[in-house]
JSON list of C-alpha atoms in Angstrom, two decimals:
[
{"chain": "A", "resi": 1, "resn": "VAL", "atom": "CA", "xyz": [56.59, 139.50, 132.18]},
{"chain": "A", "resi": 2, "resn": "LEU", "atom": "CA", "xyz": [53.31, 137.86, 133.22]},
{"chain": "A", "resi": 3, "resn": "ASP", "atom": "CA", "xyz": [50.13, 137.56, 131.16]},
{"chain": "A", "resi": 4, "resn": "GLU", "atom": "CA", "xyz": [48.17, 136.44, 134.19]},
{"chain": "A", "resi": 5, "resn": "ILE", "atom": "CA", "xyz": [48.51, 135.60, 137.87]},
{"chain": "A", "resi": 6, "resn": "SER", "atom": "CA", "xyz": [46.09, 134.02, 140.34]},
{"chain": "A", "resi": 7, "resn": "PRO", "atom": "CA", "xyz": [44.28, 136.64, 142.42]},
{"chain": "A", "resi": 8, "resn": "GLU", "atom": "CA", "xyz": [44.90, 134.70, 145.61]},
{"chain": "A", "resi": 9, "resn": "PRO", "atom": "CA", "xyz": [47.93, 132.67, 146.69]},
{"chain": "A", "resi": 10, "resn": "LEU", "atom": "CA", "xyz": [47.60, 128.93, 146.21]},
{"chain": "A", "resi": 11, "resn": "ALA", "atom": "CA", "xyz": [50.08, 128.20, 148.99]},
{"chain": "A", "resi": 12, "resn": "ALA", "atom": "CA", "xyz": [51.29, 130.24, 151.92]},
{"chain": "A", "resi": 13, "resn": "ALA", "atom": "CA", "xyz": [54.00, 129.87, 154.50]},
{"chain": "A", "resi": 14, "resn": "SER", "atom": "CA", "xyz": [55.47, 132.10, 157.16]},
{"chain": "A", "resi": 15, "resn": "LEU", "atom": "CA", "xyz": [57.94, 133.82, 154.82]},
{"chain": "A", "resi": 16, "resn": "ALA", "atom": "CA", "xyz": [56.22, 133.84, 151.43]},
{"chain": "A", "resi": 17, "resn": "GLN", "atom": "CA", "xyz": [53.15, 133.08, 149.35]},
{"chain": "A", "resi": 18, "resn": "VAL", "atom": "CA", "xyz": [52.98, 131.24, 146.04]},
{"chain": "A", "resi": 19, "resn": "TYR", "atom": "CA", "xyz": [50.79, 132.29, 143.13]},
{"chain": "A", "resi": 20, "resn": "ARG", "atom": "CA", "xyz": [50.21, 130.56, 139.82]},
{"chain": "A", "resi": 21, "resn": "GLY", "atom": "CA", "xyz": [51.04, 132.68, 136.81]},
{"chain": "A", "resi": 22, "resn": "ARG", "atom": "CA", "xyz": [51.56, 132.49, 133.08]},
{"chain": "A", "resi": 23, "resn": "LEU", "atom": "CA", "xyz": [54.51, 134.12, 131.36]},
{"chain": "A", "resi": 24, "resn": "LYS", "atom": "CA", "xyz": [53.91, 136.14, 128.19]},
{"chain": "A", "resi": 25, "resn": "THR", "atom": "CA", "xyz": [55.77, 133.33, 126.41]},
{"chain": "A", "resi": 26, "resn": "GLY", "atom": "CA", "xyz": [53.02, 130.91, 127.52]},
{"chain": "A", "resi": 27, "resn": "GLU", "atom": "CA", "xyz": [54.72, 128.89, 130.28]},
{"chain": "A", "resi": 28, "resn": "ASP", "atom": "CA", "xyz": [52.82, 128.27, 133.51]},
{"chain": "A", "resi": 29, "resn": "VAL", "atom": "CA", "xyz": [54.92, 129.34, 136.50]},
{"chain": "A", "resi": 30, "resn": "ALA", "atom": "CA", "xyz": [54.95, 129.41, 140.27]},
{"chain": "A", "resi": 31, "resn": "VAL", "atom": "CA", "xyz": [55.55, 132.95, 141.54]},
{"chain": "A", "resi": 32, "resn": "LYS", "atom": "CA", "xyz": [56.89, 132.92, 145.10]},
{"chain": "A", "resi": 33, "resn": "VAL", "atom": "CA", "xyz": [56.55, 136.33, 146.73]},
{"chain": "A", "resi": 34, "resn": "GLN", "atom": "CA", "xyz": [58.11, 137.17, 150.07]},
{"chain": "A", "resi": 35, "resn": "ARG", "atom": "CA", "xyz": [55.70, 138.72, 152.52]},
{"chain": "A", "resi": 36, "resn": "PRO", "atom": "CA", "xyz": [56.12, 142.52, 152.71]},
{"chain": "A", "resi": 37, "resn": "GLY", "atom": "CA", "xyz": [58.47, 143.78, 155.42]},
{"chain": "A", "resi": 38, "resn": "MET", "atom": "CA", "xyz": [59.77, 140.29, 156.21]},
{"chain": "A", "resi": 39, "resn": "LEU", "atom": "CA", "xyz": [63.45, 141.30, 156.27]},
{"chain": "A", "resi": 40, "resn": "GLU", "atom": "CA", "xyz": [62.76, 144.11, 158.74]},
{"chain": "A", "resi": 41, "resn": "ILE", "atom": "CA", "xyz": [60.65, 141.86, 160.98]},
{"chain": "A", "resi": 42, "resn": "VAL", "atom": "CA", "xyz": [63.25, 139.08, 161.00]},
{"chain": "A", "resi": 43, "resn": "THR", "atom": "CA", "xyz": [66.08, 141.55, 161.63]},
{"chain": "A", "resi": 44, "resn": "LYS", "atom": "CA", "xyz": [64.31, 142.97, 164.69]},
{"chain": "A", "resi": 45, "resn": "ASP", "atom": "CA", "xyz": [63.49, 139.48, 165.97]},
{"chain": "A", "resi": 46, "resn": "MET", "atom": "CA", "xyz": [67.12, 138.40, 165.57]},
{"chain": "A", "resi": 47, "resn": "TYR", "atom": "CA", "xyz": [68.30, 141.49, 167.45]},
{"chain": "A", "resi": 48, "resn": "VAL", "atom": "CA", "xyz": [65.98, 140.67, 170.37]},
{"chain": "A", "resi": 49, "resn": "MET", "atom": "CA", "xyz": [67.02, 137.01, 170.34]},
{"chain": "A", "resi": 50, "resn": "ARG", "atom": "CA", "xyz": [70.71, 137.98, 170.26]},
{"chain": "A", "resi": 51, "resn": "ARG", "atom": "CA", "xyz": [70.28, 140.27, 173.26]},
{"chain": "A", "resi": 52, "resn": "ALA", "atom": "CA", "xyz": [68.47, 137.48, 175.12]},
{"chain": "A", "resi": 53, "resn": "ALA", "atom": "CA", "xyz": [71.25, 135.02, 174.23]},
{"chain": "A", "resi": 54, "resn": "GLU", "atom": "CA", "xyz": [73.88, 137.48, 175.50]},
{"chain": "A", "resi": 55, "resn": "TRP", "atom": "CA", "xyz": [72.02, 137.92, 178.76]},
{"chain": "A", "resi": 56, "resn": "TYR", "atom": "CA", "xyz": [71.41, 134.17, 179.18]},
{"chain": "A", "resi": 57, "resn": "GLN", "atom": "CA", "xyz": [75.02, 133.33, 178.40]},
{"chain": "A", "resi": 58, "resn": "SER", "atom": "CA", "xyz": [76.29, 135.90, 180.88]},
{"chain": "A", "resi": 59, "resn": "PHE", "atom": "CA", "xyz": [73.81, 134.79, 183.54]},
{"chain": "A", "resi": 60, "resn": "MET", "atom": "CA", "xyz": [74.55, 131.07, 183.13]},
{"chain": "A", "resi": 61, "resn": "GLY", "atom": "CA", "xyz": [78.31, 131.75, 183.07]},
{"chain": "A", "resi": 62, "resn": "ARG", "atom": "CA", "xyz": [78.11, 133.21, 186.55]},
{"chain": "A", "resi": 63, "resn": "PHE", "atom": "CA", "xyz": [76.30, 130.29, 188.12]},
{"chain": "A", "resi": 64, "resn": "THR", "atom": "CA", "xyz": [77.23, 127.16, 186.17]},
{"chain": "A", "resi": 65, "resn": "ALA", "atom": "CA", "xyz": [80.19, 125.55, 184.47]},
{"chain": "A", "resi": 66, "resn": "MET", "atom": "CA", "xyz": [78.33, 125.61, 181.15]},
{"chain": "A", "resi": 67, "resn": "ASP", "atom": "CA", "xyz": [80.54, 127.00, 178.41]},
{"chain": "A", "resi": 68, "resn": "THR", "atom": "CA", "xyz": [78.15, 126.86, 175.44]},
{"chain": "A", "resi": 69, "resn": "ASP", "atom": "CA", "xyz": [78.45, 129.94, 173.25]},
{"chain": "A", "resi": 70, "resn": "PHE", "atom": "CA", "xyz": [74.76, 130.65, 172.74]},
{"chain": "A", "resi": 71, "resn": "VAL", "atom": "CA", "xyz": [75.48, 133.88, 170.85]},
{"chain": "A", "resi": 72, "resn": "ALA", "atom": "CA", "xyz": [77.64, 132.03, 168.32]},
{"chain": "A", "resi": 73, "resn": "LEU", "atom": "CA", "xyz": [74.97, 129.34, 167.94]},
{"chain": "A", "resi": 74, "resn": "LEU", "atom": "CA", "xyz": [72.30, 131.96, 167.34]},
{"chain": "A", "resi": 75, "resn": "GLU", "atom": "CA", "xyz": [74.49, 133.82, 164.83]},
{"chain": "A", "resi": 76, "resn": "ALA", "atom": "CA", "xyz": [75.15, 130.61, 162.87]},
{"chain": "A", "resi": 77, "resn": "TRP", "atom": "CA", "xyz": [71.44, 129.84, 162.79]},
{"chain": "A", "resi": 78, "resn": "ALA", "atom": "CA", "xyz": [70.59, 133.45, 161.86]},
{"chain": "A", "resi": 79, "resn": "ARG", "atom": "CA", "xyz": [72.98, 133.37, 158.86]},
{"chain": "A", "resi": 80, "resn": "GLY", "atom": "CA", "xyz": [71.10, 130.40, 157.48]},
{"chain": "A", "resi": 81, "resn": "PHE", "atom": "CA", "xyz": [67.77, 132.02, 158.21]},
{"chain": "A", "resi": 82, "resn": "PHE", "atom": "CA", "xyz": [68.75, 135.22, 156.38]},
{"chain": "A", "resi": 83, "resn": "GLU", "atom": "CA", "xyz": [69.85, 133.09, 153.41]},
{"chain": "A", "resi": 84, "resn": "GLU", "atom": "CA", "xyz": [66.29, 131.71, 153.35]},
{"chain": "A", "resi": 85, "resn": "LEU", "atom": "CA", "xyz": [65.05, 135.27, 152.85]},
{"chain": "A", "resi": 86, "resn": "ASP", "atom": "CA", "xyz": [67.18, 135.69, 149.71]},
{"chain": "A", "resi": 87, "resn": "PHE", "atom": "CA", "xyz": [65.36, 134.11, 146.79]},
{"chain": "A", "resi": 88, "resn": "ILE", "atom": "CA", "xyz": [68.39, 134.66, 144.53]},
{"chain": "A", "resi": 89, "resn": "ASN", "atom": "CA", "xyz": [70.23, 132.25, 146.83]},
{"chain": "A", "resi": 90, "resn": "GLU", "atom": "CA", "xyz": [67.26, 129.87, 146.85]},
{"chain": "A", "resi": 91, "resn": "ALA", "atom": "CA", "xyz": [67.14, 129.87, 143.05]},
{"chain": "A", "resi": 92, "resn": "ALA", "atom": "CA", "xyz": [70.88, 129.13, 142.86]},
{"chain": "A", "resi": 93, "resn": "ASN", "atom": "CA", "xyz": [70.43, 126.26, 145.33]},
{"chain": "A", "resi": 94, "resn": "GLN", "atom": "CA", "xyz": [67.58, 124.84, 143.27]},
{"chain": "A", "resi": 95, "resn": "ILE", "atom": "CA", "xyz": [69.70, 124.94, 140.12]},
{"chain": "A", "resi": 96, "resn": "GLU", "atom": "CA", "xyz": [72.67, 123.37, 141.94]},
{"chain": "A", "resi": 97, "resn": "PHE", "atom": "CA", "xyz": [70.42, 120.65, 143.36]},
{"chain": "A", "resi": 98, "resn": "THR", "atom": "CA", "xyz": [69.13, 119.83, 139.87]},
{"chain": "A", "resi": 99, "resn": "GLU", "atom": "CA", "xyz": [72.67, 119.56, 138.50]},
{"chain": "A", "resi": 100, "resn": "LEU", "atom": "CA", "xyz": [73.95, 117.46, 141.42]},
{"chain": "A", "resi": 101, "resn": "MET", "atom": "CA", "xyz": [71.11, 114.98, 141.20]},
{"chain": "A", "resi": 102, "resn": "ALA", "atom": "CA", "xyz": [71.76, 114.53, 137.47]},
{"chain": "A", "resi": 103, "resn": "GLU", "atom": "CA", "xyz": [75.51, 114.06, 138.13]},
{"chain": "A", "resi": 104, "resn": "VAL", "atom": "CA", "xyz": [74.86, 111.20, 140.56]},
{"chain": "A", "resi": 105, "resn": "GLY", "atom": "CA", "xyz": [72.30, 109.56, 138.30]},
{"chain": "A", "resi": 106, "resn": "ILE", "atom": "CA", "xyz": [69.09, 110.51, 140.08]},
{"chain": "A", "resi": 107, "resn": "THR", "atom": "CA", "xyz": [67.06, 111.18, 136.95]},
{"chain": "A", "resi": 108, "resn": "ASN", "atom": "CA", "xyz": [63.59, 110.07, 138.02]},
{"chain": "A", "resi": 109, "resn": "ILE", "atom": "CA", "xyz": [62.78, 113.22, 140.01]},
{"chain": "A", "resi": 110, "resn": "ARG", "atom": "CA", "xyz": [61.52, 116.52, 138.68]},
{"chain": "A", "resi": 111, "resn": "VAL", "atom": "CA", "xyz": [62.88, 119.85, 139.92]},
{"chain": "A", "resi": 112, "resn": "PRO", "atom": "CA", "xyz": [61.10, 122.97, 138.64]},
{"chain": "A", "resi": 113, "resn": "LYS", "atom": "CA", "xyz": [63.11, 125.05, 136.17]},
{"chain": "A", "resi": 114, "resn": "VAL", "atom": "CA", "xyz": [64.05, 128.45, 137.59]},
{"chain": "A", "resi": 115, "resn": "TYR", "atom": "CA", "xyz": [63.47, 131.52, 135.41]},
{"chain": "A", "resi": 116, "resn": "GLN", "atom": "CA", "xyz": [66.55, 133.36, 136.66]},
{"chain": "A", "resi": 117, "resn": "GLU", "atom": "CA", "xyz": [65.85, 136.49, 134.65]},
{"chain": "A", "resi": 118, "resn": "TYR", "atom": "CA", "xyz": [62.79, 137.13, 136.87]},
{"chain": "A", "resi": 119, "resn": "VAL", "atom": "CA", "xyz": [64.29, 136.22, 140.24]},
{"chain": "A", "resi": 120, "resn": "THR", "atom": "CA", "xyz": [64.98, 138.93, 142.82]},
{"chain": "A", "resi": 121, "resn": "ARG", "atom": "CA", "xyz": [65.75, 138.80, 146.53]},
{"chain": "A", "resi": 122, "resn": "THR", "atom": "CA", "xyz": [62.00, 138.75, 147.26]},
{"chain": "A", "resi": 123, "resn": "VAL", "atom": "CA", "xyz": [60.44, 137.10, 144.17]},
{"chain": "A", "resi": 124, "resn": "MET", "atom": "CA", "xyz": [61.21, 133.72, 142.63]},
{"chain": "A", "resi": 125, "resn": "VAL", "atom": "CA", "xyz": [59.68, 132.46, 139.40]},
{"chain": "A", "resi": 126, "resn": "SER", "atom": "CA", "xyz": [59.93, 128.78, 138.56]},
{"chain": "A", "resi": 127, "resn": "GLU", "atom": "CA", "xyz": [58.20, 126.23, 136.41]},
{"chain": "A", "resi": 128, "resn": "TRP", "atom": "CA", "xyz": [54.74, 125.18, 137.56]},
{"chain": "A", "resi": 129, "resn": "ILE", "atom": "CA", "xyz": [54.49, 121.44, 138.05]},
{"chain": "A", "resi": 130, "resn": "ASP", "atom": "CA", "xyz": [51.18, 119.74, 138.75]},
{"chain": "A", "resi": 131, "resn": "GLY", "atom": "CA", "xyz": [51.58, 116.82, 141.06]},
{"chain": "A", "resi": 132, "resn": "VAL", "atom": "CA", "xyz": [49.83, 114.39, 143.33]},
{"chain": "A", "resi": 133, "resn": "LYS", "atom": "CA", "xyz": [50.44, 113.97, 147.05]},
{"chain": "A", "resi": 134, "resn": "LEU", "atom": "CA", "xyz": [51.89, 110.61, 147.97]},
{"chain": "A", "resi": 135, "resn": "THR", "atom": "CA", "xyz": [48.78, 109.91, 150.06]},
{"chain": "A", "resi": 136, "resn": "LYS", "atom": "CA", "xyz": [46.66, 110.39, 146.92]},
{"chain": "A", "resi": 137, "resn": "ALA", "atom": "CA", "xyz": [48.94, 108.42, 144.58]},
{"chain": "A", "resi": 138, "resn": "ASP", "atom": "CA", "xyz": [47.90, 105.20, 142.93]},
{"chain": "A", "resi": 139, "resn": "PRO", "atom": "CA", "xyz": [48.55, 102.57, 145.63]},
{"chain": "A", "resi": 140, "resn": "SER", "atom": "CA", "xyz": [50.40, 100.41, 143.10]},
{"chain": "A", "resi": 141, "resn": "GLN", "atom": "CA", "xyz": [52.95, 103.24, 142.64]},
{"chain": "A", "resi": 142, "resn": "ILE", "atom": "CA", "xyz": [53.59, 104.16, 146.26]},
{"chain": "A", "resi": 143, "resn": "LYS", "atom": "CA", "xyz": [56.33, 101.57, 146.84]},
{"chain": "A", "resi": 144, "resn": "ASP", "atom": "CA", "xyz": [58.26, 102.82, 143.78]},
{"chain": "A", "resi": 145, "resn": "LEU", "atom": "CA", "xyz": [57.76, 106.47, 144.75]},
{"chain": "A", "resi": 146, "resn": "ILE", "atom": "CA", "xyz": [59.10, 105.82, 148.26]},
{"chain": "A", "resi": 147, "resn": "LYS", "atom": "CA", "xyz": [62.18, 104.13, 146.76]},
{"chain": "A", "resi": 148, "resn": "ILE", "atom": "CA", "xyz": [62.77, 107.17, 144.53]},
{"chain": "A", "resi": 149, "resn": "GLY", "atom": "CA", "xyz": [62.49, 109.47, 147.55]},
{"chain": "A", "resi": 150, "resn": "ASN", "atom": "CA", "xyz": [64.88, 107.33, 149.59]},
{"chain": "A", "resi": 151, "resn": "ASP", "atom": "CA", "xyz": [67.40, 107.12, 146.72]},
{"chain": "A", "resi": 152, "resn": "CYS", "atom": "CA", "xyz": [67.27, 110.91, 146.34]},
{"chain": "A", "resi": 153, "resn": "PHE", "atom": "CA", "xyz": [67.72, 111.45, 150.08]},
{"chain": "A", "resi": 154, "resn": "LEU", "atom": "CA", "xyz": [70.65, 109.05, 150.31]},
{"chain": "A", "resi": 155, "resn": "ALA", "atom": "CA", "xyz": [72.33, 110.58, 147.24]},
{"chain": "A", "resi": 156, "resn": "GLN", "atom": "CA", "xyz": [72.14, 113.98, 148.92]},
{"chain": "A", "resi": 157, "resn": "LEU", "atom": "CA", "xyz": [73.42, 112.68, 152.22]},
{"chain": "A", "resi": 158, "resn": "LEU", "atom": "CA", "xyz": [76.14, 110.29, 151.03]},
{"chain": "A", "resi": 159, "resn": "GLU", "atom": "CA", "xyz": [77.19, 111.39, 147.54]},
{"chain": "A", "resi": 160, "resn": "THR", "atom": "CA", "xyz": [76.75, 115.13, 147.03]},
{"chain": "A", "resi": 161, "resn": "GLY", "atom": "CA", "xyz": [76.98, 116.48, 150.56]},
{"chain": "A", "resi": 162, "resn": "VAL", "atom": "CA", "xyz": [74.27, 118.99, 149.61]},
{"chain": "A", "resi": 163, "resn": "PHE", "atom": "CA", "xyz": [70.95, 118.40, 151.30]},
{"chain": "A", "resi": 164, "resn": "HIS", "atom": "CA", "xyz": [67.74, 120.03, 150.10]},
{"chain": "A", "resi": 165, "resn": "GLY", "atom": "CA", "xyz": [65.76, 119.92, 153.31]},
{"chain": "A", "resi": 166, "resn": "ASP", "atom": "CA", "xyz": [62.88, 122.13, 152.29]},
{"chain": "A", "resi": 167, "resn": "PRO", "atom": "CA", "xyz": [60.62, 120.01, 150.10]},
{"chain": "A", "resi": 168, "resn": "HIS", "atom": "CA", "xyz": [57.31, 121.57, 149.17]},
{"chain": "A", "resi": 169, "resn": "ARG", "atom": "CA", "xyz": [53.95, 120.02, 148.57]},
{"chain": "A", "resi": 170, "resn": "THR", "atom": "CA", "xyz": [52.51, 119.96, 145.10]},
{"chain": "A", "resi": 171, "resn": "PHE", "atom": "CA", "xyz": [49.79, 122.43, 144.20]}
]
């Protein structure tokens, strides 16, 4: 699949690391690799947090009029968190986001192409895009770039109902 891959990650976060690679077909790609054992670690953490929420909810129910269902809140949050661990889901969201932005006429953004044939639950391969941080952009372009970002945000919020709230820095 890959002709080469960087020996060290070029970006790292709590759940995954990103390497730069080159497919045998010649395309430069970002290879996002979930940290080993992440699902097991998160599952144990969620179990402990759920037990704490059960205890807290029971304790508070005895002494206050509070009727917040902390267990339900935690479970809703945990579902979303477990979805973050599934790179197949992330790839599908990235593809959907690309399509939705095109449908509403936001054409001046660039979303990396996903190479679905190489995506698994723990590895995602997408197009490598070189970029420049906004703080390093040509000052004469910053106003236009901010407008593009605002237009994209508002289209997500008001037109598509799908919000991509996990933007990543450029490498």
